[in-house]
Tab-separated table of C-alpha atoms and ligand atoms in Angstrom:
chain	number	residue	atom	x	y	z
A	1	MET	CA	-154.232	91.241	4.745
A	2	LYS	CA	-153.110	88.509	2.453
A	3	LEU	CA	-149.123	88.983	2.245
A	4	LEU	CA	-146.523	87.552	-0.014
A	5	VAL	CA	-143.244	87.593	1.708
A	6	THR	CA	-139.953	86.521	0.177
A	7	GLY	CA	-136.901	85.458	2.205
A	8	GLY	CA	-139.459	84.766	5.096
A	9	THR	CA	-137.167	81.843	6.326
A	10	GLY	CA	-134.221	84.156	6.782
A	11	PHE	CA	-132.994	85.850	9.973
A	12	ILE	CA	-135.272	88.851	9.605
A	13	GLY	CA	-138.010	86.949	7.908
A	14	ARG	CA	-138.394	84.530	10.683
A	15	ALA	CA	-139.096	87.084	13.545
A	16	LEU	CA	-141.345	89.086	10.993
A	17	ILE	CA	-143.362	86.236	10.161
A	18	ALA	CA	-143.703	85.474	13.804
A	19	ARG	CA	-144.879	89.034	14.576
A	20	LEU	CA	-147.254	89.216	11.572
A	21	GLN	CA	-148.863	85.567	11.355
A	22	ASP	CA	-151.868	86.222	13.968
A	23	GLU	CA	-153.131	89.330	12.129
A	24	HIS	CA	-152.462	88.302	8.671
A	25	GLU	CA	-152.581	85.355	6.121
A	26	ILE	CA	-149.147	84.797	5.042
A	27	THR	CA	-147.519	82.948	1.814
A	28	VAL	CA	-143.766	82.547	2.022
A	29	LEU	CA	-141.790	82.205	-1.064
A	30	THR	CA	-139.086	79.487	-0.617
A	31	ARG	CA	-136.691	77.255	-2.331
A	32	ASP	CA	-137.015	74.368	-0.035
A	33	PRO	CA	-140.786	74.199	1.535
A	34	GLU	CA	-139.755	71.188	3.671
A	35	ARG	CA	-137.226	73.094	5.457
A	36	ALA	CA	-139.527	76.215	5.516
A	37	THR	CA	-142.287	74.144	7.267
A	38	ARG	CA	-139.749	73.227	9.918
A	39	GLN	CA	-138.783	76.612	10.390
A	40	LEU	CA	-141.870	78.463	10.376
A	41	GLY	CA	-144.468	75.850	11.341
A	42	GLY	CA	-147.625	75.054	9.548
A	43	GLY	CA	-149.361	78.682	9.996
A	44	VAL	CA	-148.033	79.896	6.333
A	45	THR	CA	-148.556	78.780	2.973
A	46	LEU	CA	-145.356	78.020	0.969
A	47	GLN	CA	-144.813	79.050	-2.497
A	48	ARG	CA	-141.586	77.210	-4.117
A	49	SER	CA	-141.564	79.238	-7.158
A	50	LEU	CA	-142.918	82.655	-8.789
A	51	ALA	CA	-143.275	80.912	-12.292
A	52	THR	CA	-146.422	79.209	-11.339
A	53	LEU	CA	-148.142	82.440	-10.426
A	54	HIS	CA	-149.735	84.716	-13.268
A	55	ASN	CA	-150.174	87.748	-11.219
A	56	LEU	CA	-150.438	88.971	-7.509
A	57	ASP	CA	-154.332	89.543	-7.749
A	58	GLY	CA	-154.630	87.392	-4.526
A	59	PHE	CA	-152.153	89.448	-2.508
A	60	ASP	CA	-152.754	92.901	-0.372
A	61	GLY	CA	-149.076	93.304	0.000
A	62	VAL	CA	-145.544	92.141	-0.791
A	63	ILE	CA	-142.642	92.017	1.534
A	64	ASN	CA	-139.733	91.294	-0.402
A	65	LEU	CA	-136.445	90.314	1.580
A	66	ALA	CA	-135.160	87.435	-0.319
A	67	GLY	CA	-131.250	87.494	-1.138
A	68	GLU	CA	-128.179	85.111	-1.201
A	69	PRO	CA	-126.092	86.337	2.024
A	70	ILE	CA	-123.680	89.308	1.174
A	71	ALA	CA	-121.447	89.330	4.200
A	72	GLU	CA	-120.728	85.705	4.246
A	73	GLY	CA	-117.225	84.357	2.658
A	74	ARG	CA	-115.449	85.599	-0.300
A	75	TRP	CA	-117.121	87.186	-3.289
A	76	THR	CA	-115.934	85.002	-5.938
A	77	MET	CA	-117.510	85.462	-9.184
A	78	ALA	CA	-120.285	82.967	-8.669
A	79	LYS	CA	-120.850	84.317	-5.208
A	80	LYS	CA	-121.319	87.679	-6.986
A	81	ARG	CA	-123.677	86.328	-9.380
A	82	ALA	CA	-125.632	84.754	-6.776
A	83	ILE	CA	-125.890	88.020	-4.858
A	84	CYS	CA	-127.364	90.039	-7.724
A	85	ASP	CA	-129.411	87.477	-9.475
A	86	SER	CA	-131.167	86.394	-6.074
A	87	ARG	CA	-132.091	89.922	-5.430
A	88	TRP	CA	-132.466	91.386	-9.036
A	89	GLN	CA	-134.189	88.279	-10.775
A	90	ILE	CA	-136.840	87.680	-7.913
A	91	THR	CA	-137.685	91.274	-7.652
A	92	GLU	CA	-138.045	91.631	-11.468
A	93	SER	CA	-140.375	88.472	-11.597
A	94	LEU	CA	-142.522	90.166	-8.715
A	95	VAL	CA	-142.526	93.517	-10.637
A	96	ARG	CA	-143.627	91.610	-13.756
A	97	LEU	CA	-146.422	89.815	-11.676
A	98	CYS	CA	-147.574	92.940	-10.101
A	99	ASN	CA	-147.742	94.752	-13.631
A	100	THR	CA	-150.100	92.139	-14.923
A	101	SER	CA	-152.382	92.317	-11.698
A	102	ALA	CA	-155.889	93.529	-12.429
A	103	LYS	CA	-155.744	94.433	-8.514
A	104	PRO	CA	-152.020	94.891	-7.653
A	105	PRO	CA	-151.149	94.619	-3.894
A	106	SER	CA	-151.754	97.970	-2.339
A	107	VAL	CA	-148.331	97.947	-0.346
A	108	TRP	CA	-144.979	96.844	-1.448
A	109	ILE	CA	-142.185	96.767	1.246
A	110	ASN	CA	-138.594	96.117	-0.442
A	111	ALA	CA	-135.640	95.396	1.606
A	112	SER	CA	-132.416	97.238	0.687
A	113	ALA	CA	-129.181	97.895	2.789
A	114	ILE	CA	-127.241	100.991	4.032
A	115	GLY	CA	-124.485	99.820	2.059
A	116	ILE	CA	-126.003	101.971	-0.708
A	117	TYR	CA	-124.408	105.174	0.891
A	118	GLY	CA	-121.130	103.666	0.421
A	119	ALA	CA	-117.857	104.128	2.504
A	120	ARG	CA	-118.362	107.282	4.307
A	121	ASP	CA	-116.832	109.165	7.378
A	122	ALA	CA	-118.505	109.768	10.922
A	123	GLN	CA	-120.663	112.510	9.110
A	124	PRO	CA	-124.310	111.530	9.306
A	125	VAL	CA	-126.316	110.616	6.194
A	126	ASP	CA	-130.087	110.281	5.769
A	127	GLU	CA	-132.784	109.343	3.082
A	128	SER	CA	-132.026	112.677	1.423
A	129	THR	CA	-128.264	111.853	0.939
A	130	PRO	CA	-127.493	111.421	-2.870
A	131	VAL	CA	-126.217	108.082	-3.533
A	132	SER	CA	-123.343	107.408	-6.499
A	133	PRO	CA	-122.782	103.785	-6.579
A	134	MET	CA	-119.218	102.748	-6.984
A	135	SER	CA	-118.490	99.533	-5.018
A	136	PHE	CA	-119.990	96.242	-5.602
A	137	ALA	CA	-122.556	96.363	-2.654
A	138	GLU	CA	-123.602	99.899	-3.641
A	139	GLN	CA	-124.232	98.643	-7.152
A	140	VAL	CA	-126.164	95.678	-5.938
A	141	CYS	CA	-128.506	97.880	-3.754
A	142	GLU	CA	-129.192	100.705	-6.495
A	143	ARG	CA	-130.112	98.314	-9.149
A	144	TRP	CA	-132.306	96.387	-6.745
A	145	GLU	CA	-134.021	99.467	-5.704
A	146	GLY	CA	-134.330	100.715	-9.269
A	147	ILE	CA	-136.133	97.516	-10.420
A	148	ALA	CA	-138.490	97.488	-7.164
A	149	ARG	CA	-139.458	100.968	-8.034
A	150	ARG	CA	-141.017	100.003	-11.228
A	151	ALA	CA	-143.830	98.350	-9.118
A	152	ALA	CA	-144.671	101.706	-7.382
A	153	THR	CA	-147.831	102.928	-9.111
A	154	GLN	CA	-150.946	104.761	-7.907
A	155	ALA	CA	-152.369	101.549	-6.904
A	156	THR	CA	-149.141	100.240	-5.031
A	157	ARG	CA	-147.578	102.327	-2.318
A	158	GLN	CA	-144.035	101.300	-2.109
A	159	CYS	CA	-141.469	101.680	0.932
A	160	ILE	CA	-137.797	100.655	0.310
A	161	LEU	CA	-136.083	99.670	3.438
A	162	ARG	CA	-132.339	100.559	3.757
A	163	ILE	CA	-131.619	97.924	6.479
A	164	GLY	CA	-128.460	98.507	8.635
A	165	LEU	CA	-126.627	95.808	10.904
A	166	VAL	CA	-129.506	93.900	12.266
A	167	LEU	CA	-128.814	92.758	15.952
A	168	HIS	CA	-129.792	89.434	17.519
A	169	PRO	CA	-128.068	86.336	18.884
A	170	ASP	CA	-130.057	84.144	16.465
A	171	GLY	CA	-128.269	85.167	13.465
A	172	GLY	CA	-126.509	87.907	11.595
A	173	ALA	CA	-123.331	89.851	12.310
A	174	LEU	CA	-123.905	89.295	16.301
A	175	LYS	CA	-124.177	85.712	16.242
A	176	LYS	CA	-120.780	85.594	14.436
A	177	MET	CA	-119.181	87.997	16.684
A	178	LEU	CA	-120.208	86.449	19.817
A	179	PRO	CA	-117.927	83.421	20.281
A	180	ALA	CA	-114.785	85.530	20.033
A	181	PHE	CA	-116.092	88.394	22.260
A	182	ARG	CA	-117.162	85.601	25.016
A	183	PHE	CA	-113.684	84.358	25.163
A	184	GLY	CA	-112.353	87.817	25.374
A	185	LEU	CA	-110.710	87.729	21.952
A	186	GLY	CA	-112.823	90.384	20.528
A	187	GLY	CA	-111.955	93.981	19.556
A	188	PRO	CA	-112.133	96.609	17.181
A	189	ILE	CA	-111.711	95.934	13.370
A	190	GLY	CA	-109.107	98.008	11.341
A	191	SER	CA	-108.663	101.442	12.424
A	192	GLY	CA	-111.940	101.119	14.565
A	193	GLU	CA	-113.121	104.452	13.440
A	194	GLN	CA	-115.617	103.242	10.765
A	195	MET	CA	-119.231	103.779	11.714
A	196	MET	CA	-121.653	100.856	12.365
A	197	SER	CA	-125.221	101.757	11.880
A	198	TRP	CA	-126.972	99.068	13.563
A	199	ILE	CA	-130.791	97.995	14.675
A	200	HIS	CA	-132.296	95.584	17.196
A	201	ARG	CA	-134.223	92.938	15.109
A	202	ASP	CA	-137.455	93.758	17.306
A	203	ASP	CA	-137.160	97.377	16.079
A	204	LEU	CA	-136.659	96.435	12.605
A	205	VAL	CA	-139.767	94.056	12.603
A	206	ALA	CA	-141.649	96.854	14.474
A	207	LEU	CA	-140.652	99.112	11.581
A	208	ILE	CA	-141.773	96.872	8.799
A	209	HIS	CA	-144.984	96.415	10.739
A	210	HIS	CA	-145.443	100.291	10.852
A	211	LEU	CA	-144.984	100.685	7.308
A	212	LEU	CA	-147.278	98.051	6.447
A	213	THR	CA	-149.693	99.616	8.500
A	214	HIS	CA	-149.462	103.364	7.871
A	215	PRO	CA	-150.722	104.313	4.346
A	216	GLU	CA	-149.158	107.572	4.560
A	217	CYS	CA	-145.724	105.805	4.441
A	218	GLU	CA	-144.042	105.779	1.170
A	219	GLY	CA	-140.521	106.164	-0.182
A	220	VAL	CA	-137.125	105.247	1.142
A	221	PHE	CA	-136.609	104.420	4.971
A	222	ASN	CA	-133.343	103.738	6.778
A	223	GLY	CA	-133.934	100.715	8.793
A	224	THR	CA	-131.297	101.663	11.663
A	225	ALA	CA	-131.245	103.062	15.278
A	226	PRO	CA	-130.992	106.648	15.738
A	227	HIS	CA	-127.523	106.403	17.464
A	228	PRO	CA	-124.892	104.714	15.126
A	229	VAL	CA	-121.648	104.183	17.030
A	230	SER	CA	-117.876	103.705	15.499
A	231	ASN	CA	-116.742	100.097	15.290
A	232	ARG	CA	-114.551	100.697	18.365
A	233	GLY	CA	-117.391	101.906	20.350
A	234	PHE	CA	-119.356	98.769	19.197
A	235	SER	CA	-116.677	96.638	20.230
A	236	GLN	CA	-116.298	98.375	23.685
A	237	ALA	CA	-120.289	98.092	24.366
A	238	LEU	CA	-120.313	94.267	23.370
A	239	GLY	CA	-117.366	93.717	25.677
A	240	GLN	CA	-119.362	95.465	28.466
A	241	ALA	CA	-122.434	94.032	27.907
A	242	LEU	CA	-120.714	90.474	28.068
A	243	GLY	CA	-118.384	91.542	31.096
A	244	ARG	CA	-115.328	90.721	28.884
A	245	PRO	CA	-112.437	92.616	27.610
A	246	ALA	CA	-112.431	93.577	23.891
A	247	VAL	CA	-109.223	95.026	23.081
A	248	LEU	CA	-107.628	92.469	20.638
A	249	PRO	CA	-107.628	94.357	17.468
A	250	MET	CA	-108.248	92.641	14.237
A	251	PRO	CA	-105.580	94.421	11.602
A	252	ALA	CA	-107.101	95.082	8.166
A	253	PRO	CA	-104.671	93.059	6.293
A	254	VAL	CA	-105.544	90.013	7.878
A	255	LEU	CA	-109.140	90.572	7.022
A	256	LYS	CA	-108.250	91.496	3.412
A	257	LEU	CA	-106.160	88.124	3.326
A	258	LEU	CA	-109.225	86.408	4.490
A	259	PHE	CA	-112.212	87.748	2.873
A	260	GLY	CA	-110.726	89.892	-0.279
A	261	GLU	CA	-113.064	92.441	-1.566
A	262	MET	CA	-115.710	91.334	1.002
A	263	SER	CA	-113.675	92.866	3.736
A	264	GLU	CA	-114.889	96.405	2.889
A	265	LEU	CA	-117.959	95.809	4.241
A	266	LEU	CA	-116.266	95.167	7.748
A	267	LEU	CA	-113.508	97.789	7.272
A	268	THR	CA	-115.785	100.760	6.022
A	269	GLY	CA	-119.004	102.097	7.262
A	270	GLN	CA	-121.340	104.991	7.550
A	271	ALA	CA	-123.575	106.927	10.145
A	272	VAL	CA	-126.912	106.466	8.926
A	273	LEU	CA	-130.005	108.241	10.770
A	274	PRO	CA	-133.515	107.051	10.455
A	275	LYS	CA	-134.824	110.375	9.890
A	276	ALA	CA	-138.023	109.253	7.636
A	277	ALA	CA	-139.004	106.602	10.091
A	278	GLU	CA	-138.706	109.268	13.040
A	279	ALA	CA	-140.763	111.767	10.929
A	280	ALA	CA	-143.455	108.955	10.233
A	281	GLY	CA	-143.899	108.770	13.761
A	282	PHE	CA	-142.064	105.527	14.513
A	283	THR	CA	-140.701	105.104	18.068
A	284	PHE	CA	-137.604	102.826	18.706
A	285	GLN	CA	-137.816	100.556	21.736
A	286	TYR	CA	-134.172	100.410	21.555
A	287	PRO	CA	-132.590	103.647	20.337
A	288	GLN	CA	-129.106	103.117	22.449
A	289	LEU	CA	-126.702	100.315	21.883
A	290	ALA	CA	-126.011	99.534	25.371
A	291	SER	CA	-129.576	98.779	26.264
A	292	ALA	CA	-130.119	96.874	23.068
A	293	LEU	CA	-127.292	94.560	23.804
A	294	ASP	CA	-128.152	94.273	27.290
A	295	GLN	CA	-131.651	93.105	26.240
A	296	LEU	CA	-130.395	90.561	23.802
A	297	LEU	CA	-127.699	89.103	25.684
A	298	SER	CA	-129.577	88.850	28.935
A	299	ARG	CA	-131.898	86.260	27.489
A	300	PRO	CA	-131.734	82.736	28.884
B	1	LIG	N1	-129.544	90.868	8.447
B	1	LIG	C1	-128.702	92.082	8.305
B	1	LIG	O1	-128.030	92.705	9.179
B	1	LIG	C2	-129.106	92.721	6.986
B	1	LIG	C3	-128.444	94.195	6.650
B	1	LIG	C4	-128.729	94.705	5.729
B	1	LIG	C5	-129.700	94.159	4.540
B	1	LIG	N2	-130.253	92.983	4.764
B	1	LIG	C6	-131.057	92.504	3.810
B	1	LIG	O2	-132.252	92.110	4.322
B	1	LIG	C7	-132.709	90.721	3.498
B	1	LIG	C8	-133.044	89.898	4.635
B	1	LIG	O3	-131.811	89.599	5.424
B	1	LIG	P1	-131.836	88.438	6.392
B	1	LIG	O4	-130.398	88.581	7.270
B	1	LIG	O5	-132.956	87.789	6.941
B	1	LIG	O6	-131.224	87.182	5.203
B	1	LIG	P2	-130.907	85.941	5.200
B	1	LIG	O7	-131.292	85.228	6.621
B	1	LIG	O8	-129.827	85.182	4.654
B	1	LIG	O9	-132.359	85.079	4.568
B	1	LIG	C9	-132.378	85.551	3.095
B	1	LIG	C10	-133.527	84.569	2.579
B	1	LIG	O10	-133.450	84.802	1.167
B	1	LIG	C11	-133.590	83.521	0.729
B	1	LIG	N3	-132.492	83.365	-0.234
B	1	LIG	C12	-131.028	83.206	0.121
B	1	LIG	N4	-130.145	83.013	-0.885
B	1	LIG	C13	-131.091	82.884	-2.154
B	1	LIG	C14	-130.635	82.412	-3.530
B	1	LIG	N5	-129.504	82.479	-3.916
B	1	LIG	N6	-131.903	82.674	-4.123
B	1	LIG	C15	-133.010	82.684	-3.785
B	1	LIG	N7	-133.274	82.828	-2.475
B	1	LIG	C16	-132.268	83.167	-1.544
B	1	LIG	C17	-133.490	82.342	1.679
B	1	LIG	O11	-134.835	81.749	1.500
B	1	LIG	P3	-134.972	80.126	1.205
B	1	LIG	O12	-133.722	79.520	1.484
B	1	LIG	O13	-136.233	79.813	1.856
B	1	LIG	O14	-135.411	80.133	-0.233
B	1	LIG	C18	-133.209	83.114	2.919
B	1	LIG	O15	-134.061	82.468	3.938
B	1	LIG	C19	-131.491	90.315	2.480
B	1	LIG	O16	-131.816	90.787	1.228
B	1	LIG	C20	-130.396	91.269	3.044
B	1	LIG	O17	-129.594	91.626	1.926
B	1	LIG	C21	-130.056	92.213	5.874
């Protein structure tokens, strides 16, 4: 297939492209083609902007991952604008190009995040749980999904992937946590009761591949492992995987002082189940956190 991938240079995108590159012809949308060549090698075509495209006739599929990092630093007005614009505007442009295509892509996979479910207790949620966006993160995702849905037609099958906390030491949350936990300075955040719905990056990449190659897959899919854990349980499992104590708590007021509104992403959570992926026959290689962490942290 000829695939257009946005966010292909990112933490998830790089692993995805490594997996898809041999089977598919990939074009990556990137703001910095020189950096992208260093990151991805010469096996992909690079597209600096969508403005030079007139339609998506040359593409069989779109995988839309691009977005300003949401869980990094304080949410200033400028940062909030970048978080929204990078997702909404790129997706709007893609939808416009799709709708002007004589032969639109047959499949469209759009990232979203489990943050759309908002702050919840330990009661599990799945794709059928209604969402009613209140917080900034929920609103970002809800509008992002809404824009993407305009590309879903008879000709274009669409999967919205609500991604959980993606685990790999190369990036994302785990890379940020590892230094403190390696020094025995890690521990639960706030009450430690907030639920964390995580997924091994290899499983997320395999799930995207599954959605791409199974024409019966359509609609919303949670990209999370089937066994979410509390933040306290996550800290204990990470400490155990590293052979270090993980008992030093991070008090909520300190996080609020450091990160302002963004701290809500760390202090609240939701137990998200991948019901649709399992119903579609997808098998997780790492369903349990302990074995996922053992595999991720035992690499040379
Ligand atoms: N990682 C997670 O745990 C997680 C969890 C839930 C949802 N997600 C969602 O999944 C998607 C991919 O995640 P990721 O962790 O791979 O993200 P990432 O590493 O931050 O990469 C995102 C990519 O988006 C592009 N990008 C970043 N800021 C941009 C901006 N202001 N304008 C235009 N493009 C921009 C960048 O590509 P160029 O620099 O090449 O242009 C970047 O490589 C994101 O949309 C994210 O919200 C991720």
